């Protein structure tokens, strides 16, 4: 039995190895070249795969994947089936093709067409298109729309949320929130100068305050005094939502054929989140009317809500809602990752502080568009922190046409998962992968011979990349700048543990020691 299993694994690995093709060039993405390769490629059905029932049982209590992080699951499956395999759909779910080669990622992205598809969360699509379609009559949002409907929405949003000359205009707004948060952390320190152990929760409040101010021109008061109970409940619901999405979307679930208690809980949480966000938006709209009557406020940068409201009020509400749902936990986790790694690497932190002192000679010097424009080491630290402790495990796409990968036919509209997190920890792509080395991202440093741009795409790629990327980066840059400029960061607790849900969430005793500089 052991020999038969071992031989099967070897055959699968040899098959994948022998099917590898030459490095892709621009001509490889031409329709005629793909069509020619398709004729000689092996059928999709030949791609290695565990049986649906075998996979299902492995997630049940006592199974080898029960309560195991998603990255570890894919690491094990890769050893067993090679760098390409598929997970067969069950209970109404589609097959998922898993790829472990950045060159194959490029093939998927380069051939996705004008309207890229990313069938990410069927649960949210159901909620918006079926369960609460009265609330989303015009659009189900960027995450759930495809084709022309997606592009029409994205085209409208890009001009407000993706143009650097516009997003940079929010620097003062974002820095105002960051400065308030630093003051709050300073006052929360104990006698050892440690922050509270719920640092990640505090970062969630900061991220929510930031994105609310950007998208709705609303200060929610999360950084001064005790937050309102509705806001506390909102942040708790966000965490529950991410856990439920992971269980319903990424683990075996029968919700498509039977509405399970977890699925009904998901619907309840979504209702509560949307009701709360509606209240936030109403406050923002009230402020918008007040501001329009107050000419003095016209000198201030208009909020995203104001700019989108001028285009379409329904889109304004939708994007404010999605910005909050998608831009709180992820930004907080990314920021924690960077601060933690800087605290663990004093010499790198000192290099960064030297860079920051040049633009902030005084602790209360303002951050501006001009002095934030040239901070290469800061941005290198952010990239490196997100590499070592990534927020998400990978990227999802749906193939835009028939393509050939590793010698196999992959039909149009095949869902593809690219667990790039495994690259981040691989010495082949990132030498000394466990070490925090921001220098690897500096333009002046020659790239490693195995470097491939598709080994690191934390915000996605192409026209369907993260629409909130520029705001998230700005928020992180401002807060990290304020903290490192004013404090020596230290870590005196065990390394944080990571819980894999739809994002990777650190947990444990998360205390950061802040010693004044």
Coordinates of C-alpha atoms in Angstrom, one line a residue:
X1 CA 0.0 0.0 0.0
X2 CA 2.8 2.4 1.0
X3 CA 4.8 1.6 -2.2
X4 CA 1.7 2.0 -4.4
X5 CA 1.0 5.4 -2.8
X6 CA 4.6 6.5 -3.1
X7 CA 4.8 5.4 -6.7
X8 CA 1.6 7.4 -7.4
X9 CA 3.1 10.5 -5.9
X10 CA 6.3 10.1 -7.9
X11 CA 4.4 9.6 -11.1
X12 CA 2.4 12.8 -10.5
X13 CA 5.5 14.8 -9.7
X14 CA 7.3 13.5 -12.8
X15 CA 4.2 14.2 -14.9
X16 CA 4.2 17.8 -13.7
X17 CA 7.9 18.2 -14.2
X18 CA 7.9 16.8 -17.7
X19 CA 5.0 19.0 -18.7
X20 CA 6.8 22.2 -17.8
X21 CA 7.2 24.6 -20.8
X22 CA 9.7 27.2 -21.7
X23 CA 9.5 30.6 -20.0
X24 CA 6.6 32.5 -21.2
X25 CA 7.0 35.4 -23.7
X26 CA 4.5 38.0 -25.0
X27 CA 3.8 35.8 -28.1
X28 CA 2.7 32.9 -25.8
X29 CA -0.4 34.8 -24.9
X30 CA -1.6 35.2 -28.5
X31 CA -4.8 33.4 -29.2
X32 CA -3.3 31.5 -32.2
X33 CA -0.4 30.2 -30.1
X34 CA -2.7 29.1 -27.2
X35 CA -5.0 27.4 -29.7
X36 CA -2.0 25.5 -31.2
X37 CA -0.7 24.4 -27.7
X38 CA -4.3 23.4 -26.8
X39 CA -4.3 20.7 -29.5
X40 CA -1.5 18.8 -28.0
X41 CA -2.1 19.5 -24.3
X42 CA -3.5 16.8 -21.9
X43 CA -7.2 17.2 -21.0
X44 CA -8.3 19.1 -17.9
X45 CA -9.6 15.8 -16.4
X46 CA -6.0 14.5 -16.2
X47 CA -4.9 17.2 -13.7
X48 CA -4.1 15.4 -10.4
X49 CA -6.8 15.7 -7.7
X50 CA -7.9 14.2 -4.5
X51 CA -11.4 12.8 -4.5
X52 CA -14.1 15.2 -3.3
X53 CA -15.1 12.8 -0.5
X54 CA -11.4 12.2 0.5
X55 CA -10.9 15.9 0.8
X56 CA -14.2 16.3 2.7
X57 CA -13.3 13.7 5.3
X58 CA -9.8 15.3 5.8
X59 CA -11.5 18.4 7.2
X60 CA -13.8 16.6 9.6
X61 CA -12.7 16.2 13.3
X62 CA -9.8 13.8 13.4
X63 CA -8.9 14.5 9.7
X64 CA -5.5 15.6 8.7
X65 CA -6.6 19.1 7.7
X66 CA -9.0 19.8 10.6
X67 CA -8.1 23.1 12.2
X68 CA -5.0 23.4 10.0
X69 CA -4.0 26.7 8.4
X70 CA -4.8 27.0 4.7
X71 CA -1.1 27.6 3.8
X72 CA -0.1 24.3 5.5
X73 CA -2.9 22.5 3.7
X74 CA -1.7 23.7 0.3
X75 CA 1.9 22.9 1.2
X76 CA 0.9 19.3 1.9
X77 CA -1.2 19.0 -1.2
X78 CA 1.7 20.4 -3.3
X79 CA 4.0 17.7 -1.9
X80 CA 1.5 15.1 -2.8
X81 CA 0.2 16.2 -6.2
X82 CA 2.8 18.6 -7.6
X83 CA 2.6 22.3 -8.6
X84 CA -0.8 22.0 -10.3
X85 CA -3.8 20.2 -8.9
X86 CA -7.5 20.7 -8.7
X87 CA -9.9 20.4 -5.8
X88 CA -13.2 19.0 -7.0
X89 CA -16.3 20.9 -6.1
X90 CA -19.0 19.4 -3.9
X91 CA -22.4 20.5 -2.6
X92 CA -22.9 23.0 -5.4
X93 CA -19.4 24.4 -5.4
X94 CA -17.2 24.6 -8.5
X95 CA -13.8 23.0 -9.0
X96 CA -10.8 25.1 -7.9
X97 CA -7.5 24.8 -9.8
X98 CA -4.5 25.4 -7.5
X99 CA -1.2 26.7 -9.0
X100 CA 2.2 26.9 -7.3
X101 CA 4.4 28.5 -10.0
X102 CA 4.5 32.3 -10.4
X103 CA 5.1 31.8 -14.2
X104 CA 1.7 30.2 -14.3
X105 CA 0.2 33.1 -12.4
X106 CA 1.3 35.3 -15.2
X107 CA -0.4 33.2 -17.8
X108 CA -3.7 33.5 -15.9
X109 CA -3.4 37.2 -15.4
X110 CA -2.2 38.0 -18.9
X111 CA -5.1 36.2 -20.5
X112 CA -7.9 37.4 -18.4
X113 CA -9.3 39.8 -21.0
X114 CA -11.0 43.2 -20.6
X115 CA -13.4 42.1 -17.9
X116 CA -11.4 40.0 -15.4
X117 CA -13.5 37.6 -13.2
X118 CA -12.9 36.8 -9.6
X119 CA -15.7 34.7 -8.2
X120 CA -14.6 35.2 -4.6
X121 CA -17.5 35.0 -2.2
X122 CA -20.6 33.3 -3.3
X123 CA -22.1 33.9 0.1
X124 CA -21.9 37.7 -0.3
X125 CA -23.2 37.4 -3.9
X126 CA -26.2 35.5 -2.6
X127 CA -26.8 38.0 0.1
X128 CA -26.8 41.0 -2.3
X129 CA -28.4 39.4 -5.4
X130 CA -31.0 37.2 -3.7
X131 CA -31.5 37.8 0.0
X132 CA -31.3 41.6 0.0
X133 CA -31.6 42.4 -3.6
X134 CA -33.9 45.3 -2.8
X135 CA -30.9 47.0 -1.2
X136 CA -28.6 46.5 -4.1
X137 CA -30.9 47.1 -7.1
X138 CA -28.2 48.9 -9.2
X139 CA -25.1 46.9 -8.3
X140 CA -23.9 44.2 -6.0
X141 CA -20.5 45.8 -5.7
X142 CA -17.0 45.4 -7.3
X143 CA -16.5 42.1 -5.5
X144 CA -19.6 40.5 -7.0
X145 CA -20.2 42.0 -10.4
X146 CA -18.6 40.7 -13.6
X147 CA -18.4 41.7 -17.2
X148 CA -19.7 45.1 -18.4
X149 CA -21.6 45.7 -15.1
X150 CA -18.3 45.3 -13.2
X151 CA -16.4 47.6 -15.6
X152 CA -19.1 50.3 -15.5
X153 CA -18.8 50.5 -11.7
X154 CA -15.0 50.2 -11.6
X155 CA -14.6 52.9 -14.3
X156 CA -16.6 55.3 -12.1
X157 CA -14.7 54.4 -9.0
X158 CA -11.2 54.5 -10.4
X159 CA -11.3 58.3 -10.9
X160 CA -11.9 58.8 -7.2
X161 CA -10.0 56.0 -5.5
X162 CA -7.1 55.0 -7.8
X163 CA -5.6 58.2 -9.2
X164 CA -2.4 59.1 -7.2
X165 CA -3.0 62.9 -7.6
X166 CA -6.4 62.5 -5.9
X167 CA -5.5 60.0 -3.2
X168 CA -2.4 61.9 -2.1
X169 CA -4.7 64.8 -1.3
X170 CA -5.9 62.8 1.7
X171 CA -2.4 62.9 3.4
X172 CA -3.4 65.5 5.9
X173 CA -6.6 63.7 6.7
X174 CA -4.9 60.4 7.3
X175 CA -2.1 61.9 9.3
X176 CA -4.6 63.6 11.6
X177 CA -6.1 60.2 12.5
X178 CA -2.7 58.6 12.9
X179 CA -1.5 61.4 15.2
X180 CA -4.6 61.0 17.4
X181 CA -4.1 57.2 17.5
X182 CA -0.4 57.6 18.6
X183 CA -1.6 59.9 21.4
X184 CA -4.1 57.3 22.4
X185 CA -1.5 54.5 22.5
X186 CA 0.8 56.7 24.4
X187 CA -1.8 57.2 27.2
X188 CA -2.7 53.5 27.2
X189 CA 0.8 52.4 28.1
X190 CA 1.4 50.6 31.4
X191 CA 4.3 51.1 33.8
X192 CA 6.5 49.1 31.5
X193 CA 5.6 51.4 28.6
X194 CA 3.7 48.5 26.9
X195 CA 0.5 49.0 25.0
X196 CA -2.5 46.9 26.0
X197 CA -2.5 43.3 25.0
X198 CA -5.3 43.9 22.5
X199 CA -3.1 46.0 20.2
X200 CA -4.7 44.5 17.1
X201 CA -8.2 45.6 18.3
X202 CA -6.8 49.1 18.9
X203 CA -5.4 49.0 15.3
X204 CA -8.9 48.0 14.1
X205 CA -10.4 51.1 15.7
X206 CA -7.7 53.2 14.1
X207 CA -8.3 51.7 10.7
X208 CA -12.1 52.1 11.0
X209 CA -11.6 55.7 12.1
X210 CA -9.3 56.3 9.1
X211 CA -11.4 54.7 6.4
X212 CA -14.6 56.4 7.8
X213 CA -12.9 59.8 7.7
X214 CA -11.7 59.2 4.1
X215 CA -14.9 57.7 2.7
X216 CA -17.5 59.6 4.6
X217 CA -15.8 62.7 6.1
X218 CA -16.9 61.4 9.5
X219 CA -14.8 61.2 12.7
X220 CA -16.4 58.4 14.7
X221 CA -14.7 59.3 18.0
X222 CA -13.0 55.9 18.3
X223 CA -9.7 57.3 19.4
X224 CA -11.0 59.6 22.1
X225 CA -12.7 58.2 25.1
X226 CA -14.8 55.0 25.1
X227 CA -16.2 53.9 21.7
X228 CA -20.0 53.8 21.3
X229 CA -21.4 50.3 21.9
X230 CA -22.7 50.1 18.3
X231 CA -19.1 50.6 17.1
X232 CA -17.7 48.0 19.4
X233 CA -20.4 45.6 18.2
X234 CA -19.5 46.5 14.6
X235 CA -15.8 45.6 15.0
X236 CA -16.8 42.3 16.7
X237 CA -19.2 41.5 13.9
X238 CA -16.4 42.1 11.3
X239 CA -14.3 39.4 13.0
X240 CA -17.2 37.0 13.1
X241 CA -17.9 37.7 9.4
X242 CA -14.3 36.8 8.4
X243 CA -14.5 33.6 10.4
X244 CA -17.9 32.6 8.8
X245 CA -16.7 33.5 5.3
X246 CA -13.7 31.2 5.7
X247 CA -15.8 28.3 6.9
X248 CA -18.5 28.8 4.3
X249 CA -16.3 29.6 1.3
X250 CA -13.0 27.8 1.8
X251 CA -13.9 24.8 3.9
X252 CA -16.4 22.1 2.9
X253 CA -20.0 23.4 3.4
X254 CA -23.4 22.4 2.3
X255 CA -25.0 25.9 2.5
X256 CA -25.8 25.9 -1.2
X257 CA -28.1 22.9 -0.8
X258 CA -29.2 23.4 2.8
X259 CA -29.1 26.7 4.7
X260 CA -27.0 25.7 7.7
X261 CA -27.0 27.5 11.1
X262 CA -23.6 29.1 10.2
X263 CA -25.1 30.4 7.0
X264 CA -28.1 31.9 8.7
X265 CA -25.7 33.5 11.2
X266 CA -23.8 34.9 8.3
X267 CA -27.0 36.5 6.9
X268 CA -27.7 38.0 10.4
X269 CA -24.2 39.4 10.7
X270 CA -24.4 40.9 7.3
X271 CA -27.7 42.6 8.1
X272 CA -26.3 44.1 11.3
X273 CA -23.1 45.3 9.6
X274 CA -25.1 46.9 6.8
X275 CA -27.5 48.6 9.2
X276 CA -24.6 50.1 11.1
X277 CA -22.9 51.3 8.0
X278 CA -26.1 52.9 6.7
X279 CA -26.1 55.0 9.9
X280 CA -22.5 56.0 9.3
X281 CA -23.4 57.0 5.7
X282 CA -26.4 59.0 6.8
X283 CA -24.1 60.9 9.2
X284 CA -21.7 61.5 6.3
X285 CA -24.5 62.7 4.0
X286 CA -25.7 65.1 6.7
X287 CA -22.1 66.4 7.1
X288 CA -22.0 66.8 3.3
X289 CA -25.0 69.0 3.3
X290 CA -23.7 71.0 6.2
X291 CA -20.3 71.4 4.5
X292 CA -21.8 72.5 1.3
X293 CA -23.6 75.3 3.2
X294 CA -20.4 76.3 5.0
X295 CA -18.0 77.9 2.5
X296 CA -15.1 77.8 5.0
X297 CA -15.0 74.0 4.8
X298 CA -14.5 74.1 1.0
X299 CA -10.8 74.4 1.6
X300 CA -10.8 70.9 2.9
X301 CA -10.4 67.9 0.7
X302 CA -13.7 66.4 -0.3
X303 CA -14.4 63.0 1.0
X304 CA -14.7 59.9 -1.2
X305 CA -18.4 59.9 -0.3
X306 CA -18.8 63.5 -1.7
X307 CA -17.1 62.8 -4.9
X308 CA -18.9 59.5 -5.6
X309 CA -22.2 61.1 -4.5
X310 CA -21.8 63.6 -7.3
X311 CA -21.7 60.7 -9.7
X312 CA -24.4 58.4 -8.2
X313 CA -25.7 58.4 -4.7
X314 CA -26.3 54.6 -4.7
X315 CA -22.6 54.0 -5.8
X316 CA -21.5 56.4 -3.0
X317 CA -23.3 54.3 -0.4
X318 CA -22.1 51.0 -1.9
X319 CA -18.4 52.0 -2.0
X320 CA -18.5 53.5 1.5
X321 CA -19.9 50.2 2.7
X322 CA -17.4 48.0 0.9
X323 CA -14.5 50.2 1.9
X324 CA -15.4 49.7 5.5
X325 CA -16.1 46.0 5.2
X326 CA -12.8 45.4 3.3
X327 CA -10.5 48.1 4.6
X328 CA -10.5 47.7 8.4
X329 CA -9.2 44.2 9.5
X330 CA -6.9 43.9 6.5
X331 CA -5.2 47.3 7.1
X332 CA -5.0 46.7 10.8
X333 CA -3.3 43.3 10.3
X334 CA -0.9 44.6 7.7
X335 CA 0.1 47.4 10.1
X336 CA 0.6 45.1 13.0
X337 CA 2.9 42.8 10.8
X338 CA 5.1 45.8 10.0
X339 CA 5.3 47.2 13.5
X340 CA 6.0 43.7 14.9
X341 CA 8.9 43.0 12.5
X342 CA 10.4 46.5 13.1
X343 CA 10.2 45.9 16.8
X344 CA 12.0 42.6 16.3
X345 CA 14.8 44.2 14.2
X346 CA 16.3 47.2 15.9
X347 CA 18.9 47.8 13.3
X348 CA 16.4 48.1 10.5
X349 CA 14.2 50.2 12.7
X350 CA 17.1 52.6 13.3
X351 CA 17.7 52.9 9.5
X352 CA 14.1 53.7 9.0
X353 CA 14.1 56.3 11.8
X354 CA 17.1 58.0 10.2
X355 CA 15.2 58.3 7.0
X356 CA 12.1 59.7 8.8
X357 CA 14.1 62.3 10.8
X358 CA 15.0 64.0 7.6
X359 CA 11.4 64.8 6.8
X360 CA 10.2 65.2 10.4
X361 CA 12.9 67.0 12.4
X362 CA 10.3 67.7 15.1
X363 CA 7.9 65.2 16.6
X364 CA 4.9 67.3 15.6
X365 CA 6.2 68.2 12.1
X366 CA 3.4 67.8 9.6
X367 CA 3.3 65.0 7.0
X368 CA 2.6 66.5 3.6
X369 CA 2.4 65.2 0.0
X370 CA 5.9 66.6 -0.6
X371 CA 7.8 65.1 2.3
X372 CA 6.0 61.7 1.9
X373 CA 7.0 61.4 -1.7
X374 CA 10.5 60.0 -1.3
X375 CA 10.7 57.4 1.5
X376 CA 12.1 54.3 -0.1
X377 CA 13.1 52.5 3.1
X378 CA 9.7 53.1 4.7
X379 CA 8.0 51.5 1.7
X380 CA 10.6 48.7 1.6
X381 CA 9.8 48.0 5.3
X382 CA 6.1 47.8 4.6
X383 CA 6.6 45.4 1.7
X384 CA 8.9 43.2 3.8
X385 CA 6.6 43.1 6.8
X386 CA 3.7 42.1 4.6
X387 CA 5.8 39.4 3.0
X388 CA 6.9 37.8 6.3
X389 CA 3.4 38.0 7.8
X390 CA 1.0 38.3 4.8
X391 CA -2.5 39.5 5.3
X392 CA -4.0 37.1 2.7
X393 CA -2.9 33.7 1.5
X394 CA -3.1 34.3 -2.2
X395 CA -5.2 35.5 -5.2
X396 CA -8.2 34.1 -6.9
X397 CA -9.1 34.5 -10.6
X398 CA -11.4 32.9 -13.1
X399 CA -9.7 32.2 -16.5
X400 CA -10.8 34.5 -19.2
X401 CA -10.2 32.1 -22.1
X402 CA -9.0 28.6 -22.8
X403 CA -5.3 28.4 -21.7
X404 CA -2.6 25.7 -21.3
X405 CA -0.8 25.4 -18.0
X406 CA 1.9 22.8 -17.3
X407 CA 0.9 21.0 -20.4
X408 CA -2.8 20.7 -19.3
X409 CA -5.9 22.2 -20.9
X410 CA -7.5 24.7 -18.6
X411 CA -11.0 25.7 -19.9
X412 CA -12.4 29.2 -19.9
X413 CA -14.1 30.2 -16.7
X414 CA -12.1 27.8 -14.5
X415 CA -11.7 29.1 -10.9
X416 CA -8.0 29.4 -10.1
X417 CA -6.5 29.8 -6.6
X418 CA -2.9 31.0 -6.4
X419 CA -1.6 30.6 -2.8
X420 CA 1.3 33.0 -3.2
X421 CA 1.9 33.0 0.6
X422 CA 4.0 29.9 0.1
X423 CA 6.4 31.8 -2.2
X424 CA 7.0 34.4 0.5
X425 CA 8.6 31.8 2.8
X426 CA 10.6 30.1 0.1
X427 CA 14.3 30.7 0.0
X428 CA 14.3 29.9 -3.7
X429 CA 12.4 33.1 -4.4
X430 CA 13.4 35.1 -1.3
X431 CA 16.9 34.2 0.0
X432 CA 16.9 34.1 3.8
X433 CA 13.1 34.2 3.6
X434 CA 12.7 34.1 7.4
X435 CA 14.8 37.2 7.8
X436 CA 13.4 40.8 7.8
X437 CA 15.4 42.4 5.0
X438 CA 13.8 45.5 3.6
X439 CA 16.8 46.1 1.5
X440 CA 15.7 43.4 -0.9
X441 CA 12.9 45.8 -2.1
X442 CA 15.1 48.8 -2.8
X443 CA 15.6 49.7 -6.5
X444 CA 19.3 50.0 -6.0
X445 CA 19.6 46.4 -5.0
X446 CA 19.9 43.9 -7.8
X447 CA 17.0 41.4 -7.9
X448 CA 17.7 37.7 -7.0
X449 CA 18.0 35.5 -10.1
X450 CA 14.9 33.6 -9.2
X451 CA 12.8 36.7 -8.6
X452 CA 9.6 37.0 -10.5
X453 CA 7.2 39.9 -10.1
X454 CA 4.3 37.5 -9.7
X455 CA 5.8 36.0 -6.5
X456 CA 4.6 39.1 -4.6
X457 CA 1.2 40.6 -5.5
X458 CA -0.5 41.3 -2.1
X459 CA -3.0 43.7 -3.7
X460 CA -3.7 41.6 -6.8
X461 CA -2.9 42.5 -10.3
X462 CA -4.3 44.3 -13.3
X463 CA -7.5 46.1 -13.6
X464 CA -9.1 44.0 -10.9
X465 CA -6.6 44.8 -8.3
X466 CA -7.6 46.1 -4.9
X467 CA -9.5 49.4 -5.4
X468 CA -8.6 50.6 -1.9
X469 CA -4.9 49.9 -2.2
X470 CA -3.7 53.5 -2.3
X471 CA -5.6 54.5 0.7
X472 CA -4.5 51.4 2.7
X473 CA -0.9 52.1 1.8
X474 CA -1.2 55.8 2.9
X475 CA -2.8 54.9 6.2
X476 CA 0.0 52.4 6.9
X477 CA 2.7 54.8 5.9
X478 CA 1.4 57.6 8.1
X479 CA 1.0 55.5 11.2
X480 CA 4.3 53.6 10.9
X481 CA 6.0 57.0 10.3
X482 CA 4.5 58.6 13.4
X483 CA 5.3 55.6 15.7
X484 CA 8.9 55.0 14.5
X485 CA 9.7 58.7 14.4
X486 CA 8.6 59.2 18.0
X487 CA 9.3 55.8 19.7
X488 CA 11.7 52.9 19.9
X489 CA 9.5 49.9 19.2
X490 CA 10.2 46.8 21.3
X491 CA 8.6 43.3 21.6
X492 CA 8.9 41.3 24.8
X493 CA 6.2 38.7 24.3
X494 CA 6.2 35.3 22.5
X495 CA 5.8 35.5 18.8
X496 CA 2.1 36.0 17.8
X497 CA 0.2 33.0 16.6
X498 CA -1.7 33.2 13.3
X499 CA -5.3 32.1 12.8
X500 CA -6.2 31.6 9.1
X501 CA -9.6 32.8 8.1
X502 CA -10.3 34.9 4.9
X503 CA -7.3 36.8 6.2
X504 CA -4.4 35.8 8.5
X505 CA -5.1 37.2 11.9
X506 CA -2.5 37.4 14.6
X507 CA -3.6 36.5 18.2
X508 CA -2.1 36.1 21.6
X509 CA -0.6 38.7 23.9
X510 CA 0.0 41.4 21.4
X511 CA 1.8 44.1 23.4
X512 CA 4.2 46.6 21.8
X513 CA 6.6 48.5 24.0
X514 CA 6.9 52.2 23.1
X515 CA 9.9 54.0 24.5
X516 CA 10.0 57.7 23.6
X517 CA 12.8 58.7 21.2

